[in-house]
Short mmCIF file of N, CA and C in Angstrom, two decimals:
data_model
loop_
_atom_site.label_atom_id
_atom_site.label_comp_id
_atom_site.label_asym_id
_atom_site.label_seq_id
_atom_site.Cartn_x
_atom_site.Cartn_y
_atom_site.Cartn_z
N MET D 30 -29.42 42.57 -39.64
CA MET D 30 -29.27 42.84 -38.25
C MET D 30 -28.52 41.57 -37.29
N LYS D 31 -27.50 41.63 -36.46
CA LYS D 31 -26.79 40.53 -36.14
C LYS D 31 -27.35 40.26 -34.76
N THR D 32 -27.75 39.08 -34.40
CA THR D 32 -28.04 38.67 -33.16
C THR D 32 -26.96 37.65 -32.70
N GLY D 33 -26.28 37.53 -31.89
CA GLY D 33 -25.80 37.13 -30.87
C GLY D 33 -25.85 36.13 -29.90
N ILE D 34 -25.61 35.12 -29.11
CA ILE D 34 -25.82 34.63 -27.84
C ILE D 34 -25.38 34.70 -26.68
N LYS D 35 -25.21 35.02 -26.04
CA LYS D 35 -24.93 35.95 -24.51
C LYS D 35 -24.80 34.39 -23.53
N ILE D 36 -23.22 34.22 -23.55
CA ILE D 36 -23.53 33.22 -21.97
C ILE D 36 -23.03 33.64 -21.15
N ASP D 37 -23.49 34.26 -19.61
CA ASP D 37 -22.74 34.51 -18.73
C ASP D 37 -22.13 33.47 -17.52
N LEU D 38 -20.59 33.67 -17.71
CA LEU D 38 -19.61 32.14 -16.98
C LEU D 38 -19.44 33.23 -15.38
N PRO D 39 -19.84 32.68 -14.31
CA PRO D 39 -18.94 33.10 -13.64
C PRO D 39 -17.49 33.25 -13.92
N SER D 40 -16.76 34.00 -12.97
CA SER D 40 -15.55 34.49 -13.12
C SER D 40 -14.48 33.48 -13.04
N ILE D 41 -12.96 33.11 -13.90
CA ILE D 41 -12.33 32.34 -13.40
C ILE D 41 -12.19 31.80 -12.03
N LYS D 42 -11.93 32.88 -11.22
CA LYS D 42 -11.75 32.65 -10.16
C LYS D 42 -12.66 31.52 -9.31
N LEU D 43 -14.32 32.30 -9.52
CA LEU D 43 -15.07 31.75 -8.90
C LEU D 43 -15.62 30.21 -9.51
N GLN D 44 -14.79 30.08 -10.75
CA GLN D 44 -15.12 28.25 -11.05
C GLN D 44 -14.09 27.72 -10.47
N ARG D 45 -12.41 28.38 -10.45
CA ARG D 45 -11.64 27.86 -9.87
C ARG D 45 -11.69 27.26 -8.26
N MET D 46 -12.43 27.90 -7.35
CA MET D 46 -13.08 27.98 -6.20
C MET D 46 -14.12 26.64 -6.05
N GLU D 47 -15.20 26.97 -7.44
CA GLU D 47 -15.88 25.64 -7.24
C GLU D 47 -15.21 24.31 -7.32
N ILE D 48 -14.39 24.07 -8.50
CA ILE D 48 -13.38 22.86 -8.46
C ILE D 48 -12.78 22.68 -6.81
N PHE D 49 -12.60 23.74 -6.42
CA PHE D 49 -11.47 23.33 -5.22
C PHE D 49 -12.70 22.51 -4.18
N LYS D 50 -13.67 23.02 -4.14
CA LYS D 50 -14.84 22.00 -3.18
C LYS D 50 -14.88 21.47 -3.36
N ARG D 51 -15.17 20.84 -4.76
CA ARG D 51 -15.76 19.85 -5.35
C ARG D 51 -14.98 18.80 -5.02
N GLY D 52 -13.45 19.00 -5.22
CA GLY D 52 -12.41 18.10 -5.15
C GLY D 52 -12.42 17.70 -3.93
N ILE D 53 -12.37 19.08 -2.83
CA ILE D 53 -12.89 18.31 -0.94
C ILE D 53 -13.45 17.32 -0.91
N GLU D 54 -14.71 17.63 -1.57
CA GLU D 54 -16.51 16.58 -1.41
C GLU D 54 -15.85 15.40 -1.34
N GLN D 55 -15.48 15.29 -2.71
CA GLN D 55 -14.52 14.06 -3.82
C GLN D 55 -14.04 12.96 -2.27
N SER D 56 -12.91 13.86 -2.16
CA SER D 56 -12.06 13.81 -1.36
C SER D 56 -12.55 12.97 0.25
N ILE D 57 -13.64 13.76 0.99
CA ILE D 57 -14.33 13.22 1.50
C ILE D 57 -14.81 11.81 1.70
N LEU D 58 -15.68 11.65 0.77
CA LEU D 58 -16.55 10.92 -0.09
C LEU D 58 -15.39 9.66 -0.18
N ALA D 59 -14.08 9.61 -0.70
CA ALA D 59 -13.41 8.81 -0.56
C ALA D 59 -13.09 7.89 0.68
N LEU D 60 -12.22 9.27 2.09
CA LEU D 60 -11.83 8.65 2.95
C LEU D 60 -13.32 8.09 3.78
N GLN D 61 -13.83 8.66 3.46
CA GLN D 61 -15.51 7.95 4.17
C GLN D 61 -15.72 6.20 3.27
N SER D 62 -15.10 6.23 2.05
CA SER D 62 -15.44 4.35 1.50
C SER D 62 -14.34 4.01 1.91
N ASN D 63 -12.37 4.79 2.12
CA ASN D 63 -11.73 3.68 3.43
C ASN D 63 -12.14 3.32 4.83
N ALA D 64 -12.76 3.88 5.21
CA ALA D 64 -13.39 3.78 6.44
C ALA D 64 -14.13 2.72 6.29
N ALA D 65 -14.39 2.33 5.10
CA ALA D 65 -15.57 1.00 5.03
C ALA D 65 -14.52 -0.43 4.69
N ALA D 66 -13.36 0.02 4.47
CA ALA D 66 -13.04 -1.03 3.59
C ALA D 66 -13.04 -2.78 3.97
N ALA D 67 -12.79 -3.35 3.60
CA ALA D 67 -13.19 -5.34 3.97
C ALA D 67 -11.98 -5.21 5.11
N PRO D 68 -11.63 -6.22 6.05
CA PRO D 68 -10.70 -6.35 6.74
C PRO D 68 -9.88 -7.37 6.16
N TYR D 69 -8.70 -7.16 6.47
CA TYR D 69 -8.08 -9.38 6.10
C TYR D 69 -7.28 -9.71 7.06
N PRO D 70 -6.96 -10.93 7.35
CA PRO D 70 -6.36 -11.28 8.13
C PRO D 70 -4.65 -10.83 8.21
N LYS D 71 -4.06 -11.24 9.65
CA LYS D 71 -2.24 -10.68 9.84
C LYS D 71 -1.66 -11.70 8.36
N ALA D 72 -0.75 -11.46 8.17
CA ALA D 72 0.49 -12.02 7.24
C ALA D 72 0.85 -13.14 8.13
N LYS D 73 0.51 -14.44 7.64
CA LYS D 73 0.97 -15.86 8.95
C LYS D 73 2.67 -15.35 8.15
N ALA D 74 3.08 -15.00 7.63
CA ALA D 74 5.40 -15.17 7.41
C ALA D 74 5.30 -13.81 8.39
N VAL D 75 4.39 -13.19 9.18
CA VAL D 75 5.53 -11.79 9.60
C VAL D 75 4.57 -12.46 11.29
N ASP D 76 6.03 -12.04 12.01
CA ASP D 76 5.87 -12.08 13.30
C ASP D 76 5.21 -10.79 14.12
N TYR D 77 4.27 -10.73 14.20
CA TYR D 77 3.82 -9.22 14.63
C TYR D 77 4.19 -8.79 16.11
N SER D 78 4.96 -9.63 16.95
CA SER D 78 5.56 -9.05 17.79
C SER D 78 6.77 -8.50 18.10
N THR D 79 7.31 -8.85 16.89
CA THR D 79 8.68 -8.12 17.13
C THR D 79 8.64 -6.79 16.06
N LEU D 80 6.93 -6.36 15.36
CA LEU D 80 7.62 -5.38 14.87
C LEU D 80 7.57 -3.65 15.45
N ASP D 81 8.67 -2.98 14.96
CA ASP D 81 8.78 -2.14 15.90
C ASP D 81 7.87 -1.00 15.07
N GLU D 82 7.53 -0.11 16.23
CA GLU D 82 6.59 0.63 16.03
C GLU D 82 6.95 2.02 15.02
N ARG D 83 8.23 1.77 14.95
CA ARG D 83 8.75 3.17 14.28
C ARG D 83 8.57 2.96 12.47
N TYR D 84 8.12 1.57 12.22
CA TYR D 84 7.98 1.44 10.84
C TYR D 84 7.15 1.97 9.97
N PHE D 85 5.78 2.41 10.89
CA PHE D 85 4.43 3.14 10.56
C PHE D 85 4.58 4.37 10.85
N LEU D 86 5.52 5.36 11.98
CA LEU D 86 5.96 6.35 11.94
C LEU D 86 5.68 7.66 10.66
N THR D 87 5.98 8.73 11.00
CA THR D 87 6.39 9.53 9.70
C THR D 87 7.55 9.49 9.89
N VAL D 88 8.53 10.43 9.17
CA VAL D 88 9.52 11.20 8.99
C VAL D 88 10.12 11.88 10.12
N GLU D 89 9.31 12.92 10.24
CA GLU D 89 8.82 13.87 11.23
C GLU D 89 9.05 13.10 12.57
N GLN D 90 7.94 11.90 12.86
CA GLN D 90 8.39 11.26 14.17
C GLN D 90 9.33 9.94 14.75
N GLY D 91 10.09 10.15 13.42
CA GLY D 91 11.08 8.95 13.51
C GLY D 91 10.78 7.55 12.87
N TRP D 92 10.30 7.67 11.72
CA TRP D 92 10.43 6.76 11.14
C TRP D 92 11.89 5.99 10.64
N ILE D 93 11.83 4.58 10.77
CA ILE D 93 12.50 4.09 9.88
C ILE D 93 12.43 3.09 8.96
N ALA D 94 13.28 2.56 8.16
CA ALA D 94 13.19 1.37 7.10
C ALA D 94 12.73 0.33 7.61
N PRO D 95 11.63 -0.53 7.48
CA PRO D 95 11.52 -1.66 7.95
C PRO D 95 12.13 -2.72 7.27
N PRO D 96 12.56 -4.00 7.49
CA PRO D 96 13.27 -4.94 7.30
C PRO D 96 13.24 -5.64 5.91
N HIS D 97 13.57 -5.52 5.00
CA HIS D 97 12.69 -6.07 3.73
C HIS D 97 12.20 -7.59 3.49
N SER D 98 12.57 -8.56 4.43
CA SER D 98 11.46 -9.55 5.01
C SER D 98 9.79 -8.68 5.45
N LEU D 99 9.98 -7.63 5.77
CA LEU D 99 8.30 -7.37 6.30
C LEU D 99 7.72 -6.89 4.34
N VAL D 100 8.78 -6.28 4.05
CA VAL D 100 8.35 -6.01 3.28
C VAL D 100 7.96 -7.04 2.10
N ASN D 101 9.05 -7.58 2.26
CA ASN D 101 8.34 -9.45 1.47
C ASN D 101 7.16 -9.58 1.51
N ALA D 102 6.88 -9.99 3.07
CA ALA D 102 5.88 -10.47 3.28
C ALA D 102 4.76 -9.74 3.49
N TRP D 103 4.61 -8.63 3.05
CA TRP D 103 3.62 -7.66 3.42
C TRP D 103 2.77 -7.91 1.67
N PHE D 104 4.17 -7.50 0.95
CA PHE D 104 3.87 -7.39 -1.00
C PHE D 104 3.15 -8.43 -1.25
N GLU D 105 3.59 -9.43 -0.61
CA GLU D 105 2.91 -11.19 -1.43
C GLU D 105 1.92 -11.20 -0.49
N GLN D 106 1.49 -10.34 0.50
CA GLN D 106 -0.10 -10.82 1.36
C GLN D 106 -0.81 -10.20 0.61
N PHE D 107 -0.63 -9.05 -0.46
CA PHE D 107 -1.38 -8.09 -1.08
C PHE D 107 -1.36 -8.48 -2.44
N LYS D 108 -0.25 -9.02 -2.88
CA LYS D 108 -0.47 -9.57 -4.51
C LYS D 108 -1.37 -10.51 -4.18
N SER D 109 -1.16 -11.22 -3.51
CA SER D 109 -2.12 -13.08 -3.51
C SER D 109 -3.10 -12.24 -2.93
N THR D 110 -3.95 -11.28 -2.70
CA THR D 110 -5.13 -11.07 -2.02
C THR D 110 -5.64 -10.18 -3.53
N PHE D 111 -5.20 -9.27 -3.89
CA PHE D 111 -5.57 -8.52 -5.10
C PHE D 111 -4.94 -9.67 -6.46
N PRO D 112 -5.27 -10.07 -7.16
CA PRO D 112 -5.10 -11.04 -8.17
C PRO D 112 -4.85 -9.61 -9.52
N GLU D 113 -4.83 -8.45 -9.42
CA GLU D 113 -5.00 -7.30 -10.64
C GLU D 113 -3.45 -7.01 -10.25
N TYR D 114 -2.76 -7.04 -8.90
CA TYR D 114 -2.10 -6.74 -8.49
C TYR D 114 -0.87 -7.89 -7.77
N GLY D 115 -1.26 -8.83 -8.57
CA GLY D 115 -0.64 -9.77 -8.48
C GLY D 115 0.95 -9.89 -9.22
N SER D 116 1.29 -8.97 -9.71
CA SER D 116 2.96 -8.79 -10.36
C SER D 116 3.64 -7.33 -10.07
N ASP D 117 4.69 -8.16 -9.74
CA ASP D 117 5.68 -6.48 -9.05
C ASP D 117 5.60 -5.45 -10.08
N SER D 118 5.47 -5.54 -11.46
CA SER D 118 4.94 -4.56 -12.45
C SER D 118 3.74 -3.87 -11.67
N SER D 119 3.00 -4.46 -11.65
CA SER D 119 1.41 -4.04 -11.53
C SER D 119 1.23 -3.04 -10.30
N LEU D 120 1.83 -3.60 -8.65
CA LEU D 120 2.29 -3.19 -7.64
C LEU D 120 2.90 -2.09 -7.69
N ALA D 121 4.46 -1.65 -8.53
CA ALA D 121 5.00 -0.94 -8.68
C ALA D 121 4.27 0.33 -9.57
N VAL D 122 3.68 0.13 -10.51
CA VAL D 122 1.96 1.05 -10.60
C VAL D 122 1.46 1.84 -9.71
N LEU D 123 1.19 1.07 -8.71
CA LEU D 123 0.20 1.40 -7.84
C LEU D 123 0.60 1.98 -7.00
N LEU D 124 2.03 1.49 -6.67
CA LEU D 124 2.67 2.59 -6.07
C LEU D 124 3.37 4.06 -6.68
N GLY D 125 3.05 4.08 -7.57
CA GLY D 125 3.52 5.59 -7.94
C GLY D 125 4.73 5.41 -8.77
N ILE D 126 5.36 4.23 -8.90
CA ILE D 126 6.74 3.73 -9.62
C ILE D 126 6.60 3.58 -10.94
N HIS D 127 6.78 4.49 -12.12
CA HIS D 127 6.52 4.41 -13.56
C HIS D 127 7.31 4.56 -14.42
N SER D 128 9.08 4.31 -13.80
CA SER D 128 9.79 4.12 -14.61
C SER D 128 10.30 2.91 -14.88
N ASN D 129 11.10 3.20 -15.91
CA ASN D 129 11.81 1.11 -16.69
C ASN D 129 12.66 0.96 -15.53
N GLY D 130 11.95 -0.37 -15.49
CA GLY D 130 12.61 -1.19 -14.46
C GLY D 130 12.32 -1.03 -13.07
N ALA D 131 10.71 -0.69 -12.59
CA ALA D 131 9.91 -0.33 -11.85
C ALA D 131 9.53 -1.76 -10.87
N SER D 132 9.41 -2.45 -11.59
CA SER D 132 9.26 -4.53 -10.99
C SER D 132 10.36 -4.37 -10.84
N ARG D 133 11.85 -4.11 -11.13
CA ARG D 133 12.97 -4.53 -10.74
C ARG D 133 12.97 -3.57 -9.10
N ARG D 134 12.99 -2.41 -9.33
CA ARG D 134 12.79 -2.01 -7.99
C ARG D 134 11.73 -2.41 -6.77
N ILE D 135 10.88 -3.03 -6.98
CA ILE D 135 10.05 -3.79 -6.10
C ILE D 135 11.09 -4.87 -5.63
N ARG D 136 11.03 -5.63 -6.51
CA ARG D 136 12.45 -6.96 -5.84
C ARG D 136 13.42 -6.28 -5.11
N GLU D 137 13.89 -5.08 -5.68
CA GLU D 137 15.01 -5.10 -4.69
C GLU D 137 14.90 -4.58 -3.39
N TYR D 138 13.60 -3.87 -3.32
CA TYR D 138 12.77 -3.89 -1.70
C TYR D 138 12.48 -4.64 -1.43
N ARG D 139 12.46 -5.82 -1.83
CA ARG D 139 11.86 -7.18 -1.34
C ARG D 139 12.79 -8.22 -0.50
N ASN D 140 13.68 -8.12 -1.48
CA ASN D 140 15.26 -9.10 -1.47
C ASN D 140 15.82 -8.12 0.02
N GLY D 141 15.58 -6.59 -0.24
CA GLY D 141 17.16 -6.14 0.88
C GLY D 141 18.34 -5.83 -0.28
N GLU D 142 17.75 -5.64 -1.48
CA GLU D 142 19.21 -5.05 -2.07
C GLU D 142 19.14 -3.37 -2.33
N LYS D 143 17.93 -2.77 -1.40
CA LYS D 143 17.75 -1.38 -1.04
C LYS D 143 16.67 -1.50 -0.35
N PRO D 144 16.95 -0.53 0.58
CA PRO D 144 15.70 0.01 1.18
C PRO D 144 14.84 0.54 0.96
N ILE D 145 12.96 -0.07 1.12
CA ILE D 145 12.13 0.89 0.74
C ILE D 145 12.32 2.05 1.25
N PRO D 146 12.13 3.48 0.07
CA PRO D 146 11.79 4.52 0.67
C PRO D 146 10.28 5.14 1.05
N TYR D 147 10.64 5.89 1.99
CA TYR D 147 9.67 6.16 2.64
C TYR D 147 8.40 6.97 1.78
N GLY D 148 8.29 7.24 0.78
CA GLY D 148 6.91 7.85 0.21
C GLY D 148 6.75 6.65 -0.37
N ILE D 149 7.13 5.73 -0.79
CA ILE D 149 6.25 4.11 -0.96
C ILE D 149 5.95 3.45 0.05
N TRP D 150 6.73 3.35 0.79
CA TRP D 150 6.75 2.40 1.92
C TRP D 150 5.12 3.40 2.68
N ARG D 151 4.74 4.25 2.51
CA ARG D 151 3.74 5.36 3.51
C ARG D 151 2.60 4.81 2.71
N LYS D 152 2.87 4.98 1.20
CA LYS D 152 1.72 5.05 0.35
C LYS D 152 0.92 3.70 0.27
N PHE D 153 1.95 2.76 0.71
CA PHE D 153 1.55 1.22 1.01
C PHE D 153 0.82 1.11 2.21
N LEU D 154 1.84 1.36 3.02
CA LEU D 154 0.94 1.12 4.61
C LEU D 154 -0.92 1.85 5.06
N VAL D 155 -0.75 3.03 3.46
CA VAL D 155 -2.24 3.39 4.11
C VAL D 155 -2.85 3.05 3.18
N ILE D 156 -2.97 2.33 1.91
CA ILE D 156 -3.61 1.52 0.89
C ILE D 156 -4.19 -0.18 1.68
N THR D 157 -3.31 -0.09 2.47
CA THR D 157 -3.57 -1.52 2.72
C THR D 157 -4.23 -1.23 4.76
N GLY D 158 -4.40 0.39 5.17
CA GLY D 158 -4.79 0.65 6.00
C GLY D 158 -4.31 -0.03 7.26
N ARG D 159 -3.21 0.28 7.31
CA ARG D 159 -2.30 0.29 8.40
C ARG D 159 -1.96 1.25 8.99
N VAL D 160 -1.81 2.14 8.19
CA VAL D 160 -2.00 3.55 9.06
C VAL D 160 -2.79 4.59 9.05
N PRO D 161 -3.70 5.89 9.17
CA PRO D 161 -4.19 6.80 8.48
C PRO D 161 -3.65 7.34 7.48
N GLN D 162 -4.26 7.78 6.45
CA GLN D 162 -4.41 8.40 5.57
C GLN D 162 -3.60 10.46 5.99
N GLU D 163 -3.02 11.14 6.01
CA GLU D 163 -2.34 12.16 6.16
C GLU D 163 -3.94 13.48 5.77
N ILE D 164 -3.77 14.45 6.42
CA ILE D 164 -4.65 15.38 5.57
C ILE D 164 -4.03 16.55 6.10
N TYR D 165 -3.70 17.15 4.93
CA TYR D 165 -2.62 18.48 5.14
C TYR D 165 -3.67 19.29 5.03
N PRO D 166 -3.74 20.54 6.51
CA PRO D 166 -4.28 21.47 5.72
C PRO D 166 -4.15 22.94 5.11
N VAL D 167 -5.32 23.31 4.74
CA VAL D 167 -5.14 24.20 3.30
C VAL D 167 -4.90 26.03 4.44
N PHE D 168 -4.00 26.32 4.51
CA PHE D 168 -3.44 27.65 5.15
C PHE D 168 -4.43 28.39 4.40
N GLY D 169 -5.37 28.51 3.21
CA GLY D 169 -5.93 29.50 2.38
C GLY D 169 -5.62 29.81 1.02
N VAL D 170 -6.28 29.74 -0.06
CA VAL D 170 -6.71 29.60 -1.48
C VAL D 170 -5.77 30.66 -2.10
N PHE D 171 -5.05 30.38 -2.35
CA PHE D 171 -3.96 31.58 -3.25
C PHE D 171 -3.96 32.11 -4.57
N ASP D 172 -3.85 33.43 -4.97
CA ASP D 172 -4.14 33.57 -6.69
C ASP D 172 -5.27 33.63 -6.98
N THR D 173 -6.31 33.72 -5.69
CA THR D 173 -8.05 33.95 -6.20
C THR D 173 -8.47 35.34 -5.34
N LYS D 174 -7.34 36.13 -5.01
CA LYS D 174 -8.19 37.20 -4.52
C LYS D 174 -7.71 38.68 -5.14
N GLU D 175 -7.74 39.68 -5.42
CA GLU D 175 -7.51 40.43 -6.55
C GLU D 175 -6.38 41.89 -5.17
N ASP D 176 -5.91 41.88 -6.06
CA ASP D 176 -4.89 42.86 -5.41
C ASP D 176 -5.70 44.28 -4.41
#
């Protein structure tokens, strides 16, 4: 006589929805933690009265690339505040630059050889609390409903 063990599992679609909901819950906790981040002083090398508000906007709102002097000052402030990101290569990884020559790319933005791309700048502004993190609406959870 053959006996087996039967394990009842929810459908893949139900499992997927549960993972989706847990991910949202984790995101809420991360946002709440972000709201409690420690305050830090202004960078001494920056004249805040001259900052153009467009450096903080989204592309759709009219963003313009900041001058390299601002990029350099704020990158240096961050690197000196957080020693684990004290090198251009570690800052590059934090900002999502994983290619060969990543530290060189950071130096290019800092010294004005190339303007800093929007996505990298925006991520830096978010992680330094200078702009809020964007939250995108979910219009629906696709591929989970039977035809």
